[in-house]
Amino acid sequence: VSDRFAALTGIPIDEISGRELAELLVPTAGDELSPELDRALRERRLFRGIPRLCLDHEGRPRTLRVSGKPVRDGQGRHLGWRGTVTDVTVEIEARRTAEFLNGHDALTGSLNRHGLIEAMGRLLEQCRQRSEAAVFILVDLDGFKEVNDAFGPMAGDEVIRRTAQRLARLARPGDLVARPGADELVLVRPAVGDAQALSHAVQHALGEPVPFEGQEIAVSVSIAAVMLPGDASTAERAVQMAGMVMSRAREEDGRMAIRFFEPGLDAKLRARKALERDMAQAIGRDEFEVFYQPKLSLRSGELSGVEALIRWRHP
């Protein structure tokens, strides 16, 4: 028996030999794979790499990978077991951390864009099955670049972290809280009642100043909301449409805007994007033409100058 096994279990080496393996590796509650090991021990057969959750001698949970083969005498009588117990706690915890970070934002602990898309897929399916409505609320911090410029990136991180904490405190069981972008946060609430009232509550709760190094940083947020699954039937579509609503809110309302998706907004934005695309191509195709319009003095009748204008010969 190795010194490591004795240190892990807290059982002196001279007290280990002759004891039942199941007695030495007592599983913690919720160890669903213990029956597999117990069955192999009972049937006295080879077993390999069976994970087992145990408490070490200090009461801390450990994940062990157990392998063993039966030892028999010349007459085939079972004498005991020879094998290995590998402590893979650090490996398992590292894997769990990697899995967590794959779907979560490192700064706030909220879902990241990938985690939000996955969780929303399940939430939308639940809404359809229950014939419920949900609201997707996109929160954008007003003037976040100004905070970074004036106070530095550490202050910006603190504003994001505090704002995400405030949003999480508003969340109910079943809600989703995410940070899909640098200065964007999301709250998704299924079985929503008054989405307008919720939007105002979110804006109010997140609009408190954030203390940082002895001073207070003023914070305000704008909100774009999309109803699910009526306005958007997929998670990707909800994210896209909320972004379009936010763009329109920024253009027309500036700061502290609250704007819901409206029918026709999608078509208007697509038409505008098409116009911008055509305009970029028009420059390369020489579709713009300059005209000069004379300016005459009414007093003298003489030419006093010209106004230049551009006409677009759109095909």
Short mmCIF file of C-alpha atoms in Angstrom, two decimals, residues 278 280-288 315:
data_model
loop_
_atom_site.label_atom_id
_atom_site.label_comp_id
_atom_site.label_asym_id
_atom_site.label_seq_id
_atom_site.Cartn_x
_atom_site.Cartn_y
_atom_site.Cartn_z
CA ASP A 278 -26.06 50.46 -52.80
CA ALA A 280 -21.10 52.16 -51.25
CA GLN A 281 -21.30 50.45 -54.64
CA ALA A 282 -22.50 53.65 -56.32
CA ILE A 283 -19.22 55.39 -55.53
CA GLY A 284 -17.27 52.70 -57.35
CA ARG A 285 -19.68 52.70 -60.29
CA ASP A 286 -19.63 56.49 -60.74
CA GLU A 287 -23.40 56.74 -60.26
CA PHE A 288 -23.07 60.10 -58.50
CA PRO A 315 -30.15 52.06 -61.76
#
